[in-house]
Coordinates of C-alpha atoms and ligand atoms in Angstrom, one line a residue:
M293 CA -34.0 18.5 30.0
A294 CA -37.0 18.9 27.6
E295 CA -39.5 16.1 27.3
S296 CA -38.8 13.5 24.8
T297 CA -40.7 13.3 21.4
E298 CA -41.7 10.2 19.5
L299 CA -38.7 9.4 17.3
Q300 CA -38.0 6.2 15.8
A301 CA -35.0 4.3 16.9
R302 CA -32.6 3.7 13.9
E303 CA -30.4 0.6 13.8
T304 CA -26.9 2.2 13.7
I305 CA -24.5 -0.6 14.3
H306 CA -23.1 -1.9 10.9
A307 CA -21.0 -5.3 11.1
G308 CA -20.2 -7.4 8.2
G309 CA -22.4 -5.5 5.8
K310 CA -25.6 -5.4 7.8
W311 CA -27.2 -2.7 10.0
R312 CA -28.5 -3.9 13.3
A313 CA -29.6 -2.7 16.4
A314 CA -27.6 -3.3 19.8
T315 CA -27.6 -6.8 21.1
S316 CA -28.9 -5.7 24.5
G317 CA -31.6 -3.8 22.6
A318 CA -30.4 -0.4 24.3
T319 CA -30.8 2.9 22.6
R320 CA -29.7 6.6 23.1
E321 CA -31.4 9.8 22.3
I322 CA -29.2 12.4 20.4
L323 CA -29.9 15.9 21.6
D324 CA -29.7 19.3 19.8
P325 CA -27.4 21.3 22.0
A326 CA -29.3 24.4 20.8
D327 CA -32.5 23.3 22.7
A328 CA -31.5 20.1 24.5
L329 CA -34.3 18.2 22.6
P330 CA -33.9 14.7 21.1
F331 CA -33.8 14.6 17.1
A332 CA -32.7 11.2 16.5
V333 CA -32.4 7.8 18.5
V334 CA -29.5 5.5 17.7
S335 CA -28.4 2.0 19.0
E336 CA -26.4 1.9 22.2
G337 CA -23.8 -0.8 21.5
D338 CA -21.7 -2.4 24.1
E339 CA -18.7 -4.9 24.4
K340 CA -20.7 -7.9 22.5
D341 CA -21.6 -5.6 19.6
T342 CA -17.9 -4.5 19.5
D343 CA -16.7 -8.0 19.3
L344 CA -19.3 -8.9 16.5
A345 CA -17.8 -5.7 14.5
I346 CA -14.4 -6.7 14.9
A347 CA -15.0 -10.3 14.0
A348 CA -16.5 -8.8 10.8
A349 CA -13.4 -6.5 10.2
R350 CA -11.0 -9.6 10.9
R351 CA -12.7 -11.6 8.4
A352 CA -12.8 -9.0 5.8
F353 CA -9.2 -8.4 6.1
D354 CA -8.0 -12.1 6.3
E355 CA -10.3 -13.4 3.6
G356 CA -11.9 -10.6 1.8
P357 CA -10.7 -8.8 -1.3
W358 CA -10.1 -5.3 0.0
P359 CA -6.3 -5.6 1.2
H360 CA -5.4 -7.2 -2.2
T361 CA -7.6 -4.9 -4.4
P362 CA -5.4 -2.9 -6.9
V363 CA -4.4 0.5 -5.6
T364 CA -6.0 2.2 -8.5
E365 CA -9.3 0.6 -7.7
R366 CA -9.0 1.5 -3.9
A367 CA -8.1 5.1 -5.1
A368 CA -11.2 5.3 -7.3
L369 CA -13.6 4.2 -4.6
L370 CA -12.4 6.9 -2.3
R371 CA -12.7 9.6 -5.1
R372 CA -16.3 8.1 -5.4
V373 CA -16.9 8.7 -1.6
A374 CA -15.6 12.4 -2.2
D375 CA -18.2 12.8 -5.0
L376 CA -20.9 11.4 -2.9
L377 CA -19.9 13.8 0.1
V378 CA -20.1 16.8 -2.4
R379 CA -23.6 15.5 -3.5
D380 CA -24.8 15.4 0.1
R381 CA -22.9 18.4 1.3
E382 CA -26.0 20.4 2.3
K383 CA -27.7 17.6 4.1
L384 CA -24.6 16.4 5.9
G385 CA -23.6 20.2 6.7
R386 CA -26.9 20.7 8.4
L387 CA -26.8 17.4 10.3
E388 CA -23.2 18.2 11.5
A389 CA -24.5 21.5 12.6
Q390 CA -27.4 20.2 14.3
D391 CA -25.4 17.2 16.1
A392 CA -22.2 19.3 17.3
G393 CA -23.8 22.9 17.5
K394 CA -22.0 24.4 14.9
T395 CA -23.3 27.0 12.4
V396 CA -24.4 25.3 8.8
E397 CA -21.6 27.3 7.3
E398 CA -18.9 25.6 9.6
G399 CA -20.8 22.2 8.9
R400 CA -20.5 22.9 5.1
V401 CA -16.8 23.7 5.3
D402 CA -16.2 20.6 7.4
I403 CA -17.9 18.5 4.6
D404 CA -15.6 20.1 2.0
C405 CA -12.5 19.2 4.2
V406 CA -13.8 15.7 4.6
A407 CA -14.2 15.2 0.8
D408 CA -10.7 16.8 0.4
A409 CA -9.1 14.2 2.8
F410 CA -10.6 11.4 0.7
R411 CA -9.2 13.0 -2.5
Y412 CA -5.8 13.5 -1.0
F413 CA -5.4 10.1 0.1
A414 CA -6.7 8.6 -3.3
D415 CA -4.1 10.7 -5.0
L416 CA -1.5 9.9 -2.6
V417 CA -1.7 6.1 -2.8
A418 CA -2.3 6.2 -6.6
G419 CA 0.9 8.1 -7.3
E420 CA 3.2 6.0 -5.1
A421 CA 5.9 3.6 -6.3
P422 CA 5.0 -0.1 -5.3
G423 CA 8.2 -0.4 -3.3
R424 CA 11.8 0.8 -2.7
V425 CA 14.5 -1.4 -4.1
V426 CA 17.6 -1.4 -1.9
D427 CA 21.1 -1.8 -3.1
A428 CA 22.3 -4.9 -1.2
G429 CA 25.7 -4.8 -2.7
S430 CA 25.4 -7.9 -5.1
T431 CA 23.5 -8.5 -8.3
D432 CA 22.5 -12.0 -7.0
I433 CA 20.3 -10.2 -4.3
H434 CA 17.1 -8.5 -5.0
S435 CA 16.1 -6.5 -2.0
V436 CA 12.8 -4.5 -1.8
V437 CA 10.9 -2.5 1.1
V438 CA 7.2 -2.6 0.6
H439 CA 4.4 -1.2 2.7
E440 CA 1.3 -3.4 3.5
P441 CA -1.9 -2.6 5.2
I442 CA -1.7 -3.0 9.1
G443 CA -4.8 -5.0 9.5
V444 CA -8.1 -4.3 11.5
C445 CA -8.0 -0.6 12.6
G446 CA -10.1 0.4 15.9
M447 CA -10.9 4.2 15.6
I448 CA -12.3 6.3 18.5
T449 CA -13.3 9.9 17.6
P450 CA -14.6 13.1 19.6
W451 CA -17.6 15.4 19.4
N452 CA -16.3 18.7 18.2
Y453 CA -15.4 17.8 14.5
P454 CA -17.2 14.3 14.3
L455 CA -17.0 13.7 10.5
L456 CA -13.6 15.5 9.9
Q457 CA -11.7 13.7 12.5
A458 CA -13.3 10.3 11.3
S459 CA -12.3 11.1 7.8
W460 CA -8.8 11.7 8.7
K461 CA -8.5 8.1 10.0
I462 CA -11.0 6.3 7.5
A463 CA -9.5 7.9 4.3
P464 CA -5.9 6.7 4.9
A465 CA -7.0 3.5 6.5
L466 CA -9.0 2.6 3.3
A467 CA -6.3 3.9 1.0
A468 CA -3.8 1.6 2.6
G469 CA -6.2 -1.6 2.3
N470 CA -7.3 -1.9 5.7
T471 CA -10.5 -2.9 7.4
F472 CA -11.9 -1.0 10.5
V473 CA -14.4 -0.5 13.3
I474 CA -15.2 3.0 14.2
K475 CA -16.7 4.4 17.4
P476 CA -17.9 7.9 17.2
S477 CA -18.6 10.1 20.3
E478 CA -21.6 8.8 21.8
I479 CA -23.3 12.2 21.6
T480 CA -22.4 13.1 18.0
P481 CA -22.6 9.9 15.9
M482 CA -25.0 11.1 13.1
T483 CA -22.6 12.1 10.4
T484 CA -20.1 9.1 11.0
I485 CA -23.3 6.8 10.4
A486 CA -24.0 8.7 7.4
V487 CA -20.4 8.3 5.8
I488 CA -20.7 4.6 6.4
E489 CA -23.9 4.5 4.3
L490 CA -21.9 6.4 1.6
L491 CA -18.9 3.8 1.7
V492 CA -21.5 1.2 1.2
E493 CA -23.2 3.2 -1.8
A494 CA -19.6 3.8 -3.3
G495 CA -19.3 -0.2 -3.4
L496 CA -17.0 -0.9 -0.5
P497 CA -17.2 -4.7 0.1
D498 CA -18.9 -5.9 3.1
G499 CA -16.9 -6.0 6.5
V500 CA -14.6 -3.5 5.5
A501 CA -16.3 -0.6 7.1
N502 CA -18.0 -1.3 10.5
I503 CA -19.3 1.1 13.2
V504 CA -20.5 0.6 16.6
T505 CA -22.3 3.4 18.4
G506 CA -21.9 3.5 22.1
P507 CA -20.1 4.7 25.1
G508 CA -16.2 5.1 25.5
H509 CA -15.9 3.0 28.5
S510 CA -17.3 -0.1 26.8
V511 CA -17.1 0.1 23.0
G512 CA -14.0 2.2 23.1
A513 CA -12.3 0.2 25.8
R514 CA -13.1 -3.1 24.0
L515 CA -11.7 -1.7 20.8
S516 CA -8.6 -0.8 22.5
E517 CA -7.9 -3.9 24.3
H518 CA -9.1 -6.6 21.7
P519 CA -6.2 -8.8 20.3
D520 CA -7.8 -8.9 16.8
V521 CA -7.5 -5.2 16.5
D522 CA -4.1 -4.3 15.0
L523 CA -4.0 -0.5 15.4
V524 CA -6.0 1.8 17.5
S525 CA -6.4 5.4 16.5
F526 CA -7.7 7.7 19.0
T527 CA -8.7 11.3 18.9
G528 CA -10.0 12.9 22.0
G529 CA -8.9 14.2 25.3
T530 CA -5.5 13.3 27.4
V531 CA -7.3 11.5 30.0
S532 CA -9.1 9.0 27.7
G533 CA -6.2 8.7 25.5
I534 CA -4.1 7.4 28.3
K535 CA -6.7 4.8 29.0
V536 CA -6.6 3.7 25.4
A537 CA -2.7 3.5 25.5
E538 CA -3.0 1.4 28.7
A539 CA -5.7 -0.9 27.4
A540 CA -3.7 -1.4 24.2
A541 CA -0.3 -2.2 25.7
P542 CA -0.9 -5.9 26.6
T543 CA -1.8 -6.8 23.1
V544 CA 1.2 -4.5 21.7
K545 CA -1.0 -3.1 19.1
K546 CA 0.1 0.1 17.3
V547 CA -1.3 3.2 19.0
A548 CA -1.9 6.7 17.5
L549 CA -3.2 9.3 19.8
E550 CA -4.4 12.9 18.7
L551 CA -5.1 14.6 22.0
G552 CA -5.7 18.0 23.5
G553 CA -4.0 21.3 23.1
K554 CA -3.4 24.7 25.0
N555 CA -2.3 26.7 22.2
P556 CA -0.4 30.0 22.2
N557 CA -1.3 32.9 19.9
V558 CA 1.9 35.1 20.2
V559 CA 1.4 38.8 19.0
F560 CA 4.4 41.1 18.7
A561 CA 3.9 44.8 18.7
D562 CA 5.4 45.2 15.3
A563 CA 2.4 43.1 13.8
C564 CA -0.1 46.1 15.0
A565 CA 2.1 49.1 13.7
T566 CA -0.4 49.9 11.1
E567 CA -4.2 50.0 11.3
E568 CA -4.5 47.3 8.8
G569 CA -2.0 44.9 10.6
F570 CA -3.7 45.6 13.8
D571 CA -7.3 45.0 12.6
T572 CA -6.1 41.6 11.2
A573 CA -4.3 40.4 14.1
V574 CA -7.4 41.3 16.3
D575 CA -9.6 39.6 14.0
Q576 CA -7.6 36.4 13.9
A577 CA -7.3 36.3 17.4
L578 CA -11.1 36.4 17.6
N579 CA -11.2 33.5 15.1
A580 CA -8.4 31.6 16.8
A581 CA -10.4 31.9 20.2
F582 CA -14.0 31.6 19.4
I583 CA -14.6 29.7 16.2
H584 CA -17.0 26.7 17.0
S585 CA -17.5 28.3 20.6
G586 CA -13.7 27.5 21.1
Q587 CA -14.3 23.7 21.0
V588 CA -11.2 23.1 18.7
C589 CA -8.1 21.2 19.6
S590 CA -6.0 23.8 18.0
A591 CA -8.0 27.0 19.4
G592 CA -5.8 29.9 20.0
A593 CA -6.9 30.0 23.9
R594 CA -3.8 31.6 25.0
L595 CA -3.2 35.2 23.8
I596 CA 0.3 36.1 24.5
I597 CA 0.7 39.8 23.6
E598 CA 3.7 42.3 23.9
E599 CA 3.1 44.5 26.7
S600 CA 3.2 47.9 24.9
V601 CA 0.0 47.1 22.6
R602 CA -1.9 45.0 25.1
D603 CA -4.5 47.5 26.4
R604 CA -5.5 48.6 22.9
F605 CA -5.5 45.1 21.5
V606 CA -7.4 43.6 24.5
T607 CA -10.0 46.4 24.3
E608 CA -10.7 45.8 20.7
L609 CA -10.9 42.1 21.1
A610 CA -13.4 42.2 24.1
R611 CA -15.5 44.7 22.2
R612 CA -15.8 42.3 19.2
A613 CA -16.2 39.3 21.3
E614 CA -19.3 41.1 22.7
K615 CA -20.8 41.5 19.2
I616 CA -20.4 37.8 18.1
R617 CA -23.9 36.5 17.4
L618 CA -24.7 33.6 19.5
G619 CA -27.6 31.0 18.5
R620 CA -29.0 27.8 17.1
G621 CA -26.4 27.2 14.2
T622 CA -29.3 26.6 11.6
E623 CA -30.7 30.0 11.9
D624 CA -29.6 32.6 9.5
G625 CA -27.1 35.3 10.9
V626 CA -25.7 33.2 13.7
E627 CA -21.9 33.3 14.0
C628 CA -21.4 30.8 17.0
G629 CA -23.5 28.0 18.3
P630 CA -23.9 26.6 21.6
L631 CA -21.4 24.3 23.7
V632 CA -22.1 20.5 23.0
S633 CA -23.5 19.5 26.2
E634 CA -24.4 20.7 29.6
Q635 CA -21.4 18.9 31.1
Q636 CA -19.2 21.0 28.6
R637 CA -20.7 24.2 29.8
A638 CA -20.4 23.3 33.3
K639 CA -16.8 22.6 32.8
V640 CA -16.3 26.0 31.0
E641 CA -18.1 27.8 34.1
M642 CA -15.8 26.1 36.6
Y643 CA -12.7 27.4 34.8
V644 CA -14.0 31.0 34.4
E645 CA -14.8 30.8 38.1
S646 CA -11.5 29.6 39.1
A647 CA -9.6 32.1 37.1
L648 CA -11.5 35.0 38.6
K649 CA -10.8 33.8 42.0
E650 CA -7.0 33.5 40.9
G651 CA -7.1 37.3 40.1
A652 CA -8.0 37.3 36.1
V653 CA -9.9 40.2 35.0
L654 CA -13.0 39.7 33.0
R655 CA -13.0 41.9 29.9
S656 CA -16.2 40.3 28.2
G657 CA -18.6 37.2 28.5
G658 CA -18.1 35.3 31.8
K659 CA -21.9 34.2 31.7
R660 CA -24.7 32.5 29.8
P661 CA -26.5 34.9 27.5
E662 CA -30.0 35.9 27.9
P663 CA -32.4 33.6 26.1
S664 CA -33.9 34.9 22.7
P665 CA -35.8 33.3 19.7
Q666 CA -32.5 32.3 18.4
R667 CA -31.2 31.0 21.5
P668 CA -33.7 28.7 23.5
E669 CA -33.3 29.0 27.2
D670 CA -32.5 25.1 27.3
G671 CA -29.7 25.5 24.9
Y672 CA -26.1 25.1 26.0
F673 CA -25.0 28.8 25.3
Y674 CA -22.1 30.7 26.7
E675 CA -20.9 34.0 26.0
P676 CA -17.4 34.6 24.4
T677 CA -15.1 35.5 27.3
V678 CA -12.0 37.4 27.4
L679 CA -9.7 37.0 30.6
D680 CA -7.1 39.7 31.0
H681 CA -4.2 39.7 33.6
C682 CA -3.6 36.0 33.5
H683 CA -0.4 34.2 34.4
R684 CA 0.8 30.6 33.9
E685 CA 0.1 29.5 37.5
M686 CA -3.5 29.9 36.7
R687 CA -5.5 26.6 36.0
V688 CA -7.3 28.5 33.0
V689 CA -4.0 29.0 31.5
R690 CA -2.5 25.4 32.2
E691 CA -5.5 23.3 31.3
E692 CA -7.5 22.9 28.3
V693 CA -10.9 24.6 28.5
F694 CA -12.2 23.6 25.3
G695 CA -14.8 26.5 25.2
P696 CA -15.3 30.2 24.3
V697 CA -12.3 31.5 26.7
V698 CA -9.3 33.3 25.9
T699 CA -6.7 34.2 28.3
V700 CA -4.3 37.3 28.0
E701 CA -0.6 37.1 29.2
T702 CA 1.9 39.5 28.3
F703 CA 5.9 39.7 27.4
R704 CA 8.5 42.1 26.8
T705 CA 11.3 40.4 24.9
E706 CA 11.3 37.7 22.2
D707 CA 12.9 35.2 24.6
E708 CA 10.1 35.9 27.2
A709 CA 7.4 35.3 24.3
V710 CA 9.1 31.9 23.3
A711 CA 9.4 30.8 27.2
L712 CA 5.7 31.5 27.7
A713 CA 4.5 29.9 24.6
N714 CA 6.4 26.7 25.3
D715 CA 5.5 26.7 29.0
T716 CA 2.7 23.9 28.5
E717 CA 2.6 20.3 28.7
Y718 CA 0.6 20.1 25.5
G719 CA 2.1 21.1 22.1
L720 CA -0.4 21.0 19.4
A721 CA -0.3 24.3 17.5
G722 CA 0.6 27.9 17.9
G723 CA 0.6 31.3 16.1
V724 CA 3.0 34.0 15.7
W725 CA 2.2 37.5 14.6
T726 CA 5.0 39.9 13.4
S727 CA 6.0 41.9 10.7
D728 CA 9.6 41.0 11.0
A729 CA 10.3 38.0 8.8
G730 CA 13.6 37.2 10.6
R731 CA 11.7 37.1 13.9
A732 CA 8.9 35.1 12.4
R733 CA 11.2 32.3 11.3
R734 CA 13.3 32.4 14.6
V735 CA 10.2 32.2 16.8
A736 CA 8.5 29.2 14.7
G737 CA 11.9 27.5 15.0
R738 CA 12.0 27.7 18.7
L739 CA 8.3 26.7 19.3
R740 CA 7.6 23.2 20.5
H741 CA 4.3 22.7 18.8
G742 CA 3.4 20.2 15.9
T743 CA 1.8 23.1 13.7
I744 CA 2.9 26.8 13.7
W745 CA 1.1 29.4 11.9
I746 CA 2.9 32.7 10.9
N747 CA 0.6 35.6 10.6
D748 CA -2.3 33.2 10.3
F749 CA -4.0 30.9 12.7
H750 CA -6.2 27.7 12.1
P751 CA -5.6 26.4 8.5
Y752 CA -4.3 23.2 7.9
L753 CA -3.6 21.1 4.6
P754 CA -4.6 17.5 4.0
Q755 CA -1.0 17.1 2.4
A756 CA 0.9 18.6 5.7
E757 CA 1.1 16.4 8.8
W758 CA -1.2 17.3 11.9
G759 CA -0.2 16.2 15.5
G760 CA 1.2 17.2 18.5
F761 CA 4.3 17.4 20.6
G762 CA 4.2 16.5 24.3
K763 CA 1.1 15.4 26.0
S764 CA -0.9 16.4 22.5
G765 CA -0.2 12.9 21.2
V766 CA 1.8 10.3 19.6
G767 CA 1.8 10.0 15.6
R768 CA 0.5 12.2 12.9
E769 CA -2.7 12.4 10.8
L770 CA -2.7 13.8 7.2
G771 CA 0.2 13.8 4.8
P772 CA 2.3 10.9 3.9
A773 CA 2.9 10.0 7.8
G774 CA -0.9 10.0 8.1
L775 CA -0.8 7.2 5.6
A776 CA 2.2 5.5 7.0
E777 CA 0.5 5.1 10.4
Y778 CA -2.0 2.5 8.7
R779 CA 0.9 0.5 7.4
E780 CA 3.2 -2.1 8.2
T781 CA 6.9 -2.0 6.5
K782 CA 8.2 -5.2 5.1
H783 CA 11.5 -6.0 3.8
V784 CA 11.6 -8.7 1.0
Y785 CA 15.0 -10.1 0.4
Q786 CA 15.6 -12.5 -2.4
N787 CA 18.8 -14.5 -3.0
L788 CA 18.8 -15.1 -6.9
A789 CA 21.8 -17.5 -6.7
P790 CA 21.4 -19.6 -3.4
K791 CA 24.4 -21.6 -2.2
P792 CA 25.2 -23.3 1.1
V793 CA 26.7 -21.1 3.7
R794 CA 28.8 -23.8 5.5
W795 CA 28.5 -21.9 8.6
F796 CA 28.4 -25.4 10.3
A797 CA 31.1 -28.1 9.6
G798 CA 29.0 -31.2 10.0
Ligands
LIG1173 P1 -13.1 12.3 25.1 O1 -11.7 12.0 25.5 O2 -14.1 12.3 26.1 O3 -13.6 11.3 24.2 C1 -13.0 11.0 22.8 C2 -13.7 9.6 22.4 O4 -13.0 8.6 23.3 C3 -15.0 9.5 22.5 O5 -15.5 8.9 21.4 C4 -15.2 8.9 23.8 O6 -16.5 8.0 23.9 C5 -14.0 7.9 23.8 N1 -13.7 7.4 25.1 C6 -14.0 7.7 26.4 N2 -13.4 7.0 27.4 C7 -12.9 6.0 26.4 C8 -12.1 4.9 27.1 N3 -11.9 4.7 28.3 N4 -11.5 4.0 26.1 C9 -11.9 4.1 24.9 N5 -12.5 5.5 24.3 C10 -13.0 6.3 25.3 O7 -12.8 13.6 24.4 P2 -13.8 14.6 23.8 O8 -15.0 13.9 22.9 O9 -14.6 15.3 25.1 O10 -13.4 15.5 22.9 C11 -12.6 16.6 23.2 C12 -11.1 16.2 23.4 O11 -10.6 15.9 22.0 C13 -10.4 17.6 23.4 O12 -9.4 17.3 24.4 C14 -9.7 18.0 22.3 O13 -8.6 18.6 22.4 C15 -9.4 16.7 21.7 N6 -9.2 16.7 20.3 C16 -8.0 16.6 19.7 C17 -7.9 16.9 18.3 C18 -6.6 16.7 17.7 O14 -6.4 16.8 16.5 N7 -5.5 16.6 18.4 C19 -9.1 17.2 17.5 C20 -10.3 17.2 18.1 C21 -10.4 17.0 19.5 P3 -17.8 8.7 24.2 O15 -17.8 10.1 24.0 O16 -18.9 8.0 23.5 O17 -18.0 8.3 25.7

C-alpha cells in the first residue's frame, strides 16, 4: 500500500444530534481503490459507540416528536432531503465514485436514484389512508387496522452501492416515523456520512438519524443483537447475513436481509435473428455483466445462451469486453473503475483460476491490466473476463464472484434454459431475451427470482419491490412492501356499546 499522507481525522459518529470521535479514539483511513491512497480519515467506532447511538435513537423514538409528527410534515422533510441531494449531486456523485471505485457518471446516476427513493416514499406515505376500517358485523363495533412505526431500526449496508442501499432503508424508515442507527461498510462510509449531514440540514430532530462508522464484527454485530433495536435491515453477503439473523434471533426482532445473487441472463436465438436484435442483446449482456466492474448484486454473471448462436454471440461479447476502457472513475473517457479492494480482486482472481482449472475457456480478460496514466499501478484493476464452456458444477457458476466475470452456458430447449436459470441457491434477478412474446411470459413465469427483466437488464423502479428468493434474502425493499418492513400492524377494536358478557356465572 502507498504511504499515508497528512489527513485530518473527521468525527464521523453521529449520536443524539452530535458529531463525535470514537470512544476509543481509533480512526480508519479510507482508500481510493484507483490508487490505494488514503483520501479521508474517519472514526472507527465499536460496541460502546454503537450502544450510545442506540440509546439516542431509543430516546428519540420513545420521547421525541418524530414518530408522532404528522405524515405530511414527514413527507415534506423527505422531499427537502431529495432537493438537497439534487443540490449536492456533483459533489456526492464524485465522492461516491472515489470511495467505491465507480465512474463519476455512475456516481451521479446513483445520487439521482437516491433522490428518487426519498421522493417516492414521501409520496407513498402522504397519499395513504390513515387506516383500514374492518366490517365487524355490528354497528356497535368500530374496528380499524392501523400501521405504526416499528421503533429503532438498525441498518447495515455494503460497499458496492453505499448511498443507494442506505437510501432504500433510510427513506422508508423515516417516512414510517422510525428512528435509526446506520452502519455503512467500513471501507465506503463517506456518502452515508454526508447524507446524515443533509438530514440534519433538512431539519430532522436530534436522535432520529444516527451513524456509527466501524467494522461489521463489532458495530454490525452489536446492532443485530441489541435488545433496544426493534428491526435490523441488512444488505450484504449471505455469510454476514446469516450471522446477523443468528445474532438477532434471541431478541426476536424483525430481520430483513438483502443478500447476494448469481443471476442468469437467458438469450434465445430468436432474439438475435436480426442485426439490431443481436447488437442489442450483446450490448445489454455486456452491461449486465460489467457495469461497476460486476460488483452489482443483480449482475448478469451467468450468460445462458441457445447453442445455435453461442459462437457468434460470445465472440462479439469478448471483442467488446476487451475494448472497455478501464481506469480511475474520475478521469474523462473511463467506462469502468477498479474493484473496491485488494481483497475483492484476490477473490476474483481465485475464481478465474479455479474456473480455468475446471475446464472453462478464456475468451477475454483473465488478468490485471497494464498500468497506464489512467490506471495507477497500485489500483485494484481487473480486466473484464468472459469464460466460455462453463457448466453448473463449476464454482465460478455456482458462487457469487462479485467482479467483472461472465460465464457462458448453453441450452437447446426452453425447458433446459429454465432449468439452468433456476439451478442456483440464490434468486435475486434474471433476464430473458426473446422476440417471442408468449415464450417471454412463459419463461418469466417459471423463473424463481425476485426480479425478471424481459428484453432488458438492470433497471429497477422505486415503486416496484426489490428482493430475492432463496438465499438472496428475506423481505423486500422499495415499493409498498419496502415501507411495510418498517411498520407494525395494529388492530384497534372499539366496543361502542359495552355490556357484561356473563361468561362466568359468579
Ligand atoms: P458483507 O456481507 O461483507 O458486508 C455487508 C455489511 O455487513 C458491511 O457493512 C459489513 O461491515 C457488515 N458486516 C460484516 N460482518 C458482519 C457481522 N458479523 N454482523 C453484522 N454486520 C456485519 O458484504 P459486502 O460489503 O462485501 O457487499 C457485497 C455483498 O452484498 C454481495 O454479496 C452482494 O451481492 C450483496 N449485495 C446485495 C444487494 C441486494 O440488493 N440484494 C445489493 C448490494 C449488495 P464491514 O464491511 O464494515 O466489515
